[in-house]
Coordinates of C-alpha atoms and ligand atoms in Angstrom, one line a residue:
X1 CA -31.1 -0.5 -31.5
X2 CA -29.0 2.7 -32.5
X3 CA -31.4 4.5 -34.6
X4 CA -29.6 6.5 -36.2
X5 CA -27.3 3.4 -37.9
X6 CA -27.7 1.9 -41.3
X7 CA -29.0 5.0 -42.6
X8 CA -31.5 5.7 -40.6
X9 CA -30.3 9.4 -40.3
X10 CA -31.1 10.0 -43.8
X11 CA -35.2 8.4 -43.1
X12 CA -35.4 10.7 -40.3
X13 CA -34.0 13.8 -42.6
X14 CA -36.9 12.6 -45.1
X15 CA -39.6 11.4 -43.5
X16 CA -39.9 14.5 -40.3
X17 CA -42.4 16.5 -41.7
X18 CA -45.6 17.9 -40.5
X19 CA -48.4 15.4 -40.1
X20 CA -51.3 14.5 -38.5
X21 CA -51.6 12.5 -35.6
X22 CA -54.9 10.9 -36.7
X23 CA -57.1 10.9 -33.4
X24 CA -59.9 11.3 -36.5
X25 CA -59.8 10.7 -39.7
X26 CA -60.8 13.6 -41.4
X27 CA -58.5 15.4 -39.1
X28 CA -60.1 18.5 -36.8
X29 CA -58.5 20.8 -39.7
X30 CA -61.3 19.7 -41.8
X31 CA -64.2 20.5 -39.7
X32 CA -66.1 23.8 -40.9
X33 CA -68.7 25.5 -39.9
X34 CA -71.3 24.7 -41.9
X35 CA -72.1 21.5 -40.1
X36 CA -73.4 23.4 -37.0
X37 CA -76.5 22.3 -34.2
X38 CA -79.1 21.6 -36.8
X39 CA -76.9 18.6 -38.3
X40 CA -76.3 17.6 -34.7
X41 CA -80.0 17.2 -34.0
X42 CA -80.2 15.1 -36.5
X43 CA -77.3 13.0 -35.7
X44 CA -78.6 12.9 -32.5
X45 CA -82.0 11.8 -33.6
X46 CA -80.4 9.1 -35.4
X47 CA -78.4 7.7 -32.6
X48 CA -81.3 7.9 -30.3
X49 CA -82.8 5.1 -32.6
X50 CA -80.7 3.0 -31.9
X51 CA -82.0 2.0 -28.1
X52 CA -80.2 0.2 -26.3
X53 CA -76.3 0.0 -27.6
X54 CA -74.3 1.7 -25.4
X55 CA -72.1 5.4 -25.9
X56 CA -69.3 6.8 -25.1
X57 CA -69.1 9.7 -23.3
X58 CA -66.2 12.5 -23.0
X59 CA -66.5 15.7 -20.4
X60 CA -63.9 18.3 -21.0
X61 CA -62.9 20.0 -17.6
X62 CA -60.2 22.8 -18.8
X63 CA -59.0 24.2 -15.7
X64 CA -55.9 24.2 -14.6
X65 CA -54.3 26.5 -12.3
X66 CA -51.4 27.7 -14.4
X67 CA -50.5 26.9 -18.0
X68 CA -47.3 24.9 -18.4
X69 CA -45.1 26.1 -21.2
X70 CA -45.4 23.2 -23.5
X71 CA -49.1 22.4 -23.3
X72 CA -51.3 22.0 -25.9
X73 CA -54.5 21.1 -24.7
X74 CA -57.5 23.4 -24.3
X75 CA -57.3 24.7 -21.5
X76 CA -58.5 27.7 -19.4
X77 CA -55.8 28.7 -16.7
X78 CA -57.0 30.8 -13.7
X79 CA -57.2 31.1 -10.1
X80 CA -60.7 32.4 -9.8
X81 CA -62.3 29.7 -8.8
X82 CA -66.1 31.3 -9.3
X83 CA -65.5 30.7 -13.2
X84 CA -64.3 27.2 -13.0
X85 CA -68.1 26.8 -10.6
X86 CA -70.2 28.6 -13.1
X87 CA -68.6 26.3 -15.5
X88 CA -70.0 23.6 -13.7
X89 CA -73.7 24.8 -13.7
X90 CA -72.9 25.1 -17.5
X91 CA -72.3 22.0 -17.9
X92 CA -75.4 20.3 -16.1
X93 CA -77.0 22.2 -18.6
X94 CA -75.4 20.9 -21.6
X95 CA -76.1 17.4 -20.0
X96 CA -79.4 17.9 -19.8
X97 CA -80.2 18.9 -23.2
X98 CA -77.8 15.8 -24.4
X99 CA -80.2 13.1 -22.2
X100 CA -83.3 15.0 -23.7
X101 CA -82.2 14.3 -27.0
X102 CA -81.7 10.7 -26.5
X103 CA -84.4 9.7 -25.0
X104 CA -84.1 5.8 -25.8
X105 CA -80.3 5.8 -25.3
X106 CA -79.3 6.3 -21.4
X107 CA -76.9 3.1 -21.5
X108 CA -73.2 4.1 -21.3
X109 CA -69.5 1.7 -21.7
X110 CA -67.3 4.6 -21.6
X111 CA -66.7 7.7 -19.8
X112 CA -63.6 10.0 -20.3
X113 CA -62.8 13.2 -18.5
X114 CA -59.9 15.2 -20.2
X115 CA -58.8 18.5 -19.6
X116 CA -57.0 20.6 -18.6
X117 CA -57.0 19.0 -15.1
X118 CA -60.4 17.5 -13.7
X119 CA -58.7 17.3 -10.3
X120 CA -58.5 21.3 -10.5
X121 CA -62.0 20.5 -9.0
X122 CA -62.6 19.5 -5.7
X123 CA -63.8 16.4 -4.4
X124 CA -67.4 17.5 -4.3
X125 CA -67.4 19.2 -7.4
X126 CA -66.5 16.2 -9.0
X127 CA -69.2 14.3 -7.8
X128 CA -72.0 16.9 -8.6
X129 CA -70.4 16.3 -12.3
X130 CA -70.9 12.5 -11.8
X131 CA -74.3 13.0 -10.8
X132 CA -75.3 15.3 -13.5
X133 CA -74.6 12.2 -15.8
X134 CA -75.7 9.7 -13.3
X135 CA -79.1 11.4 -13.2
X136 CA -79.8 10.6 -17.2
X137 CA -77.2 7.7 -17.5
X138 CA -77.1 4.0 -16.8
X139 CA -73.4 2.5 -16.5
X140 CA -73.1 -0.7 -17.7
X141 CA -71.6 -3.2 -15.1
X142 CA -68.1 -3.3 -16.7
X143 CA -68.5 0.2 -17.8
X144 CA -64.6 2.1 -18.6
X145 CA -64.7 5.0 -16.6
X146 CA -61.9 6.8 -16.5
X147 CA -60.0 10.3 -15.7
X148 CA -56.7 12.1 -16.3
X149 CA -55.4 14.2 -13.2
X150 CA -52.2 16.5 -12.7
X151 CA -50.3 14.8 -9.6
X152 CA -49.5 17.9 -8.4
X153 CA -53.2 18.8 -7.3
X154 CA -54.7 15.1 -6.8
X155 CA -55.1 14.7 -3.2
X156 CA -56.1 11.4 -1.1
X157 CA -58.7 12.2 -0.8
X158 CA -59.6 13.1 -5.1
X159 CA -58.3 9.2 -5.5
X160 CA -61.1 7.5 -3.0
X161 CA -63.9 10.0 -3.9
X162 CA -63.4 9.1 -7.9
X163 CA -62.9 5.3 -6.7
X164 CA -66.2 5.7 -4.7
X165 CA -67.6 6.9 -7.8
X166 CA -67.0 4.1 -10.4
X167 CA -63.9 5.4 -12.0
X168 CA -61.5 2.2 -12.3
X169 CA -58.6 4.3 -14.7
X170 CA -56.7 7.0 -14.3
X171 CA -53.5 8.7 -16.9
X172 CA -51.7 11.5 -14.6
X173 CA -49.2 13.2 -16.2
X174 CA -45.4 13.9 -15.9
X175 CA -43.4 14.5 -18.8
X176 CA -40.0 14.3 -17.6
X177 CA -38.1 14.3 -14.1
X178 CA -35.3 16.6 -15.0
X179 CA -34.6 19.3 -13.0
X180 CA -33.9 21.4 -16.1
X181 CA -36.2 20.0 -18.3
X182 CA -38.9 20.8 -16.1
X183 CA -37.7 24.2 -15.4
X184 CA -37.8 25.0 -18.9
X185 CA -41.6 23.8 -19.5
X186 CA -42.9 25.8 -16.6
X187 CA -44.0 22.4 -14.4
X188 CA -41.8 21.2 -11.8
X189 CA -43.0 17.9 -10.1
X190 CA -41.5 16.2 -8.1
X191 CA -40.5 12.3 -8.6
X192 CA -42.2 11.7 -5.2
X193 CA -45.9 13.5 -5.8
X194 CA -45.9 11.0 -8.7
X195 CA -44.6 7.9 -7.0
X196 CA -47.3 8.8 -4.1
X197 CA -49.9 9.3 -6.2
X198 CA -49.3 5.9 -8.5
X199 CA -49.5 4.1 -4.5
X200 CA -52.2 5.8 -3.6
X201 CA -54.3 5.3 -6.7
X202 CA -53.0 1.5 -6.6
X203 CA -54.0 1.0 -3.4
X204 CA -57.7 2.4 -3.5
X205 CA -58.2 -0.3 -6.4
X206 CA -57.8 1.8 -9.8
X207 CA -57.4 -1.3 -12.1
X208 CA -55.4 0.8 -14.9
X209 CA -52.6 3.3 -14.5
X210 CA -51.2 5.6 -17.1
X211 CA -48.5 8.1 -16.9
X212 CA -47.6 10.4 -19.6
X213 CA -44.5 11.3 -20.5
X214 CA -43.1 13.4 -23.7
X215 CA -39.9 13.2 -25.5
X216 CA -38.6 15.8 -27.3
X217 CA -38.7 18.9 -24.6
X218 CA -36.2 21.3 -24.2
X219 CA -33.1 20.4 -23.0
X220 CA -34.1 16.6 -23.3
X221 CA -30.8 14.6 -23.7
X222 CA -30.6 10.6 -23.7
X223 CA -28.8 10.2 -20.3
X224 CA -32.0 12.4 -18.2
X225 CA -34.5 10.6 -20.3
X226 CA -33.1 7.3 -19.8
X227 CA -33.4 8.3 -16.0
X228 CA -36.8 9.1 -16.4
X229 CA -37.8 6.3 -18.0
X230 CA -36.4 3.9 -15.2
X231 CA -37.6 5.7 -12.5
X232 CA -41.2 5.6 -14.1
X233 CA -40.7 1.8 -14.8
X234 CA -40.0 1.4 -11.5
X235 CA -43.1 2.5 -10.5
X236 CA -45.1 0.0 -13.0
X237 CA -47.9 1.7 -14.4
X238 CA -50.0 -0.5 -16.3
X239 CA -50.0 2.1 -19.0
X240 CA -47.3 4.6 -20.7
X241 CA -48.1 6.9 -23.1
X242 CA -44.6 8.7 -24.6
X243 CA -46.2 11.8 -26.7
X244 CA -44.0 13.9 -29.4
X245 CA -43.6 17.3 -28.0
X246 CA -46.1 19.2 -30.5
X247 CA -44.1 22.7 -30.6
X248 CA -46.5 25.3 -32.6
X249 CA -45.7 28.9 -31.0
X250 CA -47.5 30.0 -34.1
X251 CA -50.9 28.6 -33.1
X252 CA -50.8 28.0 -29.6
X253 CA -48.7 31.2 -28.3
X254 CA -47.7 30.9 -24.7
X255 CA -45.2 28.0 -26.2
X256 CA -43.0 30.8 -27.2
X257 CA -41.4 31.2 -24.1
X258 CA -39.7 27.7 -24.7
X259 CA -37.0 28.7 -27.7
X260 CA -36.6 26.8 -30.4
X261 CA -32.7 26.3 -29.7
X262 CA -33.3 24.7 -26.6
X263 CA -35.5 22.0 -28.3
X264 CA -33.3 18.6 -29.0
X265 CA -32.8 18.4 -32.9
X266 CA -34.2 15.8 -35.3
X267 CA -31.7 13.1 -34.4
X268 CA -31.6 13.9 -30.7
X269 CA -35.5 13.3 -30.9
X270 CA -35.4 10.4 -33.0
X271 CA -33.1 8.8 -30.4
X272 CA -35.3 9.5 -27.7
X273 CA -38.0 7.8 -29.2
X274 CA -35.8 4.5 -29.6
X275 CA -34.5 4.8 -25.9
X276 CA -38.4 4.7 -24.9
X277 CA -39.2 1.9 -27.1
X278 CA -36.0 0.0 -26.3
X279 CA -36.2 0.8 -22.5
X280 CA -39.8 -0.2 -22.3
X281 CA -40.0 -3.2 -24.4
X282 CA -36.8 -4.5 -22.6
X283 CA -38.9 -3.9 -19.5
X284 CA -41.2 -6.1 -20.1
X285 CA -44.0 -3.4 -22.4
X286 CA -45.7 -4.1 -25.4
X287 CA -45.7 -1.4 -27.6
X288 CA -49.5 -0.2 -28.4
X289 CA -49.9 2.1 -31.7
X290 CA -47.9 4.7 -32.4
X291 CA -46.9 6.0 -28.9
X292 CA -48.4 3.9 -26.2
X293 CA -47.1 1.1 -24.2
X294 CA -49.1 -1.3 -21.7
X295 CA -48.0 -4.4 -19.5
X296 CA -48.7 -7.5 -21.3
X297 CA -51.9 -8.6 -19.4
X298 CA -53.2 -5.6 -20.1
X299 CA -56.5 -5.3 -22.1
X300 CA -54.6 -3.1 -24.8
X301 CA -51.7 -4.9 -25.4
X302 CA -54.4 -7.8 -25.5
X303 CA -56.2 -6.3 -28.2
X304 CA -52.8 -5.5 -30.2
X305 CA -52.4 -9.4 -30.3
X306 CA -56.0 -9.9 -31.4
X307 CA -55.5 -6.9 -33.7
X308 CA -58.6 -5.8 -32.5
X309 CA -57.4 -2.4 -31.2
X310 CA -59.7 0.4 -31.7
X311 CA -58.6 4.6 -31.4
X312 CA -60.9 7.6 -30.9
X313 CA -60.1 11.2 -29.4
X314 CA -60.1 9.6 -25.8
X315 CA -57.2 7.7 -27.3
X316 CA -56.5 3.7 -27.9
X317 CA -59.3 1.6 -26.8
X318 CA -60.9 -2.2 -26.9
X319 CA -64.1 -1.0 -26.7
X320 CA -65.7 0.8 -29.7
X321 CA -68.9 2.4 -28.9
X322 CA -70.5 3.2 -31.8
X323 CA -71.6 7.2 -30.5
X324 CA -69.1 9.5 -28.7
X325 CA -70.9 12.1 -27.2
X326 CA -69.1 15.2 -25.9
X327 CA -69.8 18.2 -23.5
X328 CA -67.9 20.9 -22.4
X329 CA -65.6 23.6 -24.2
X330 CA -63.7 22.0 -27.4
X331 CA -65.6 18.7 -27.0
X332 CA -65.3 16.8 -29.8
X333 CA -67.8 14.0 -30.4
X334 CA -68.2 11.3 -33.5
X335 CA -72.6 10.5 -33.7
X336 CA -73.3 8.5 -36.2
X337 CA -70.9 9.1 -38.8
X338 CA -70.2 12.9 -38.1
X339 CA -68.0 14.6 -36.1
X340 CA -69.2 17.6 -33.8
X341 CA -66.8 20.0 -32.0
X342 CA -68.4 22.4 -29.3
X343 CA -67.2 26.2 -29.2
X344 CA -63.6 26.2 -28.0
X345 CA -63.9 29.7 -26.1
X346 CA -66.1 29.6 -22.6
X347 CA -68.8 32.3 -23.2
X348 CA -69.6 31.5 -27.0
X349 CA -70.0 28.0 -25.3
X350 CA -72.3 29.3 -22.2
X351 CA -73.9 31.6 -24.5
X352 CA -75.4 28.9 -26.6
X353 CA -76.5 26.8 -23.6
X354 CA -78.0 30.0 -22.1
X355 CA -80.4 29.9 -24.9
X356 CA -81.2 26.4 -24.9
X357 CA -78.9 25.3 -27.8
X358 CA -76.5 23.1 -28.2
X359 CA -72.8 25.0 -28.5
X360 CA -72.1 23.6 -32.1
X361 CA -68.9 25.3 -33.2
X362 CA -68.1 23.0 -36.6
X363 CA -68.0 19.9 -37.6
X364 CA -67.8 17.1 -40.6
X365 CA -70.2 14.5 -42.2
X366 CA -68.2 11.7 -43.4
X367 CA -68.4 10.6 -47.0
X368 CA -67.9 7.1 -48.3
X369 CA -64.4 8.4 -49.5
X370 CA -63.4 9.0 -46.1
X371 CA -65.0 6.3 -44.0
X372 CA -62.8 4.0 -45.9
X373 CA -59.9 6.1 -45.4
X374 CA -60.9 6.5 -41.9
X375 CA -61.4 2.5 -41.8
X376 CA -57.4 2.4 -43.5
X377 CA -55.6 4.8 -41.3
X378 CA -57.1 3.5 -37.9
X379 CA -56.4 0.0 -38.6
X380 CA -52.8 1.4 -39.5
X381 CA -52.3 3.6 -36.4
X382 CA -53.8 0.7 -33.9
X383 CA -52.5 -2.4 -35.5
X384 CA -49.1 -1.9 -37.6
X385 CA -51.7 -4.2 -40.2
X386 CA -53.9 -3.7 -42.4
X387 CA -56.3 -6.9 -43.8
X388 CA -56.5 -6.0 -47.2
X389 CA -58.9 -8.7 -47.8
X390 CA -61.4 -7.7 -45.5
X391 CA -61.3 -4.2 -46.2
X392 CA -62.4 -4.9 -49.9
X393 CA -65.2 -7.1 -48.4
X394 CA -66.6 -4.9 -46.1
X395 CA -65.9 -2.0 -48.3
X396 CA -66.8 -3.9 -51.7
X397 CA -63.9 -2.0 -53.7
X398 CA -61.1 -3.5 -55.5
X399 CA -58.1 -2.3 -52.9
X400 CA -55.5 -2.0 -55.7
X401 CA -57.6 -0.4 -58.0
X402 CA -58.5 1.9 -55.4
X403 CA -55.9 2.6 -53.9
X404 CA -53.7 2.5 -57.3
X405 CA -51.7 6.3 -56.7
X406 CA -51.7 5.5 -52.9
X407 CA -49.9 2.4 -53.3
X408 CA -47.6 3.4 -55.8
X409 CA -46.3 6.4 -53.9
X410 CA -45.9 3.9 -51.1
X411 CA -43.4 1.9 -53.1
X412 CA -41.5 4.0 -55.5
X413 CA -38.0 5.0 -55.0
X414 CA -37.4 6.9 -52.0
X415 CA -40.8 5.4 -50.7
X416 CA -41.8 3.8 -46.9
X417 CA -41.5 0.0 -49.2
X418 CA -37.5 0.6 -50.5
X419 CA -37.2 2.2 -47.0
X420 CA -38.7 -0.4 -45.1
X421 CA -40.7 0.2 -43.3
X422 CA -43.7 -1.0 -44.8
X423 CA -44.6 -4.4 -46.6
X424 CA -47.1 -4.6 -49.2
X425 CA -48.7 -7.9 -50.5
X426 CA -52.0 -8.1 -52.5
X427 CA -53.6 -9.5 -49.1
X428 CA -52.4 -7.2 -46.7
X429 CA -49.9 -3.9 -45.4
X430 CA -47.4 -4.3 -42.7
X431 CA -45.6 -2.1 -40.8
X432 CA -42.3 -3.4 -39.8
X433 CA -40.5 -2.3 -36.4
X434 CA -39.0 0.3 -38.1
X435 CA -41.9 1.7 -39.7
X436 CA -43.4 1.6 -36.5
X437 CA -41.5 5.2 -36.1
X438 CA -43.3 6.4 -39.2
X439 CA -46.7 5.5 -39.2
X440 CA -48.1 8.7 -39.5
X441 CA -46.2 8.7 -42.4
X442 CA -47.3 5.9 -44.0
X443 CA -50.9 6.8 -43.0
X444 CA -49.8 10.6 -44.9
X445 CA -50.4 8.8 -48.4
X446 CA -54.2 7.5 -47.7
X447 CA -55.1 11.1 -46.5
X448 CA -57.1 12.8 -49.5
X449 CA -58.0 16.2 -47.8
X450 CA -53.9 16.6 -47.2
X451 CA -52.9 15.4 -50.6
X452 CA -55.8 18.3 -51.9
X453 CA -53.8 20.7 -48.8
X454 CA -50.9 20.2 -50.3
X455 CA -51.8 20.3 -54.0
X456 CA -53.6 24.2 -52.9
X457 CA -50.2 24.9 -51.2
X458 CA -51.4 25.1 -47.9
X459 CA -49.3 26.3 -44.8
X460 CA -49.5 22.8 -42.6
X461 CA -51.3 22.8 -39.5
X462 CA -50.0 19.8 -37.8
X463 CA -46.4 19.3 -35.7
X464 CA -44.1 17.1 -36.9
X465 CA -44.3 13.6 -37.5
X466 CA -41.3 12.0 -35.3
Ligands
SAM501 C1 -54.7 17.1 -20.1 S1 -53.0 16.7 -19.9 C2 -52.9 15.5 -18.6 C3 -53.5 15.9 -17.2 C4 -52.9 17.1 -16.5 N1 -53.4 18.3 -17.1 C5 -51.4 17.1 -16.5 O1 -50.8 17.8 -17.3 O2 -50.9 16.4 -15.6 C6 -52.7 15.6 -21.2 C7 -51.3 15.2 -21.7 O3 -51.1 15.8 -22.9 C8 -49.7 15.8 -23.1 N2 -49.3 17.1 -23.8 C9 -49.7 18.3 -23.4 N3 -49.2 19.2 -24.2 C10 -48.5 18.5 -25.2 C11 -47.8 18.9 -26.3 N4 -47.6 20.2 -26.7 N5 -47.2 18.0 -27.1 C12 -47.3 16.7 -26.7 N6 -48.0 16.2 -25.7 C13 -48.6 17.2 -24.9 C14 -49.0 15.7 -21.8 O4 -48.4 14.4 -21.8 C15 -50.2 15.7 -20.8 O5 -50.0 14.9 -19.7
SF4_502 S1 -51.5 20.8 -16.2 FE1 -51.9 19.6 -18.0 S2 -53.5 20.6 -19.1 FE2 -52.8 22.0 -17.5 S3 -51.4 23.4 -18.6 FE3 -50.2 21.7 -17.7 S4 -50.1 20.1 -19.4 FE4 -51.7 21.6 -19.9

């Protein structure tokens, strides 16, 4: 596919704009501070009636050694290791106080450690952070537990100890394998760390494998990324996730030393995108969401047949636990219809737990407006489909009605219908393989707090959408 061919240059000039990337619906932007760690307790309280179903859980471990130019994850980059072993005292603590809260509700189907790089950590600090949940939390016998890691500091002996443990996933990260690429965002990996790493991993019997890689880097150019990609096919990971470079030197400022020349332009990025898709579905993928790719007997690209694919902030998922449950510095969790974001900054976070509260920065009780936005756009991001039928039913609302300025801005002139990439009939929305591009897009028009942004003239907070 040339993307760039029967107009396609012209979409791309029109439909790049800043957007969200809807891990949530309301996005993080809308989280304020006046839902703070009273309205947790009672979210909490709430959950904890309902014994028995299982959570999710998500532990933030932000250290990483160095920062790499492009990152934008929360992170907290030093050497010292005394800080990132306080931390961990911290975080008992904050476990703790969770379990004591939830008496009735110890069962857990899903555990996700983000960062940063949990494999900053050693072996054994890694499994006194096991234990601490261990000690208040069941697993349930097919419980997900999984981790990401940086290649670069994951030894053997990281890969059995986490095995030993329970963890059956792991998502490492790579980017690119250009010399110059990687030069330019500060991280410079070798193809072989990654390829041992990938054996290793394989061998001690993770059953899922992700790499990461992101398009749209400095100096990207097809011919290196094309390389990339078939070296990484080569090594078969079960899982591919191909992130947008998200490039905001105004908010997150260490990006600034990559210059906004050396970033590929619009097309260039645009046509990295359809080299990954084309590469990997020629190589046997199946393209999950927005910007994930699995191997066809994979549970995800399973659930993408069954539409049954599910998204939260530990990304695309089968399972759907009702609670997410998050500790650590910018954890965000989702209890019983609210989301919760912990202080983003280490001792405002300690500080709290020092005192025996819980480290409540912001965060958002849904409305019935948004959970049936929320119930639109997540269906749209998974799934490319949206059941109109059953969203009326579960929702009891007249979908046209509703949605009445949505869908009209969705098919004007100029509009994701005349462009298609999106099908509308009165039973149900389609993406088509083009729209596939410009999803977010599509999501864009049922996203009330950003129509009210825009209408207020707001500066946008989000990178852009291709
Ligand atoms: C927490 S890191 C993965 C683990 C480990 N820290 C590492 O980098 O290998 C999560 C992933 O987010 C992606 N990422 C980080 N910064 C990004 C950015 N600015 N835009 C898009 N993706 C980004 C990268 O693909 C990275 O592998
Ligand atoms: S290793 Fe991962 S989390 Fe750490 S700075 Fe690099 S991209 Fe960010």
């Amino acid at each position: 596919m040339d993307p760039l061919a029967g107009g396609t240059a012209e979409l791309l000039r029109r439909y790049d704009r800043p957007g969200p990337r809807y891990t949530s619906y309301p996005t993080a932007v809308e989280f304020h501070a006046g839902f703070g760690e009273a309205e947790y307790r009672a979210r909490l309280a709430e959950a904890d009636a309902r014994a028995g179903e299982p959570l999710s859980l998500y532990a933030h471990l932000p250290f990483c050694e160095e920062r790499c130019h492009y990152c934008g994850c929360n992170v907290v980059a030093t050497r010292h290791r005394d800080v990132a072993e306080r931390y961990l005292a911290t975080l008992e603590t904050e476990i703790g106080l969770l379990a004591r809260h939830l008496p009735r509700r110890r069962t857990v189907s899903q555990m996700h450690w983000g960062g940063g790089t949990p494999t900053y950590y050693s072996p054994d600090e890694l499994e006194r952070v096991f234990r601490a949940f261990a000690g208040h939390f069941a697993f349930t016998p097919d419980a997900e537990l999984s981790i990401e890691v940086d290649p670069r500091v994951t030894s053997a002996e990281h890969v059995e100890r986490l095995r030993a443990l329970g963890f059956n996933r792991i998502s490492m990260g790579v980017q690119d394998l250009s010399p110059e690429v990687q030069v330019a965002i500060g991280r410079v990996q070798s193809y072989e760390v990654t390829r041992e790493l990938v054996e290793r991993s394989r061998a001690a019997g993770f059953h899922s494998i992700n790499l990461d890689l992101v398009y749209g880097l400095p100096h990207q150019e097809r011919r290196g990324f094309k390389t990339t990609l078939e070296r990484i096919i080569g090594l078969r990971p079960d899982r591919l996730a191909i992130y947008s470079f998200a490039y905001l030197p105004h908010l997150q400022h260490h990006q600034k030393r990559i210059a906004a020349e050396t970033l590929p332009p619009p097309d260039t990025k645009l046509h990295l995108l359809a080299l990954a898709i084309d590469t990997l579905t020629a190589a046997g993928y199946r393209q999950i969401g927005m910007d994930h790719f699995a191997l066809p007997g994979d549970e995800l690209a399973r659930a993408v047949e069954a539409r049954t694919l599910h998204r939260n902030f530990m990304g695309y998922t089968v399972q759907s636990a009702r609670d997410m449950l998050a500790v650590g510095i910018s954890g965000i969790g989702d209890v019983q219809g609210a989301f919760v974001q912990n202080f983003k900054k280490l001792p405002e976070w300690a500080g709290a737990l020092g005192q025996g509260r819980f480290p409540v920065a912001r965060g958002y009780a849904l409305d019935d407006d948004d959970r049936l936005r929320r119930h639109v756009i997540t269906r749209l991001m998974c799934n490319g489909h949206l059941d109109v039928r059953e969203v009326e039913r579960t929702f009891g609302i007249d979908f046209a009605a509703t949605f009445a300025a949505e869908l009209a801005e969705l098919s004007g002139p100029d509009s994701p219908v005349t462009d298609g990439l999106l099908e509308v009939t009165p039973d149900a929305l389609q993406v088509t393989t083009l729209g596939g591009m410009f999803v977010r897009n599509v999501c864009m028009a049922f996203d009330r707090h950003l129509r009210e942004a825009r209408a207020a003239n707001a500066k946008p907070a989000f990178s852009r959408t291709v």
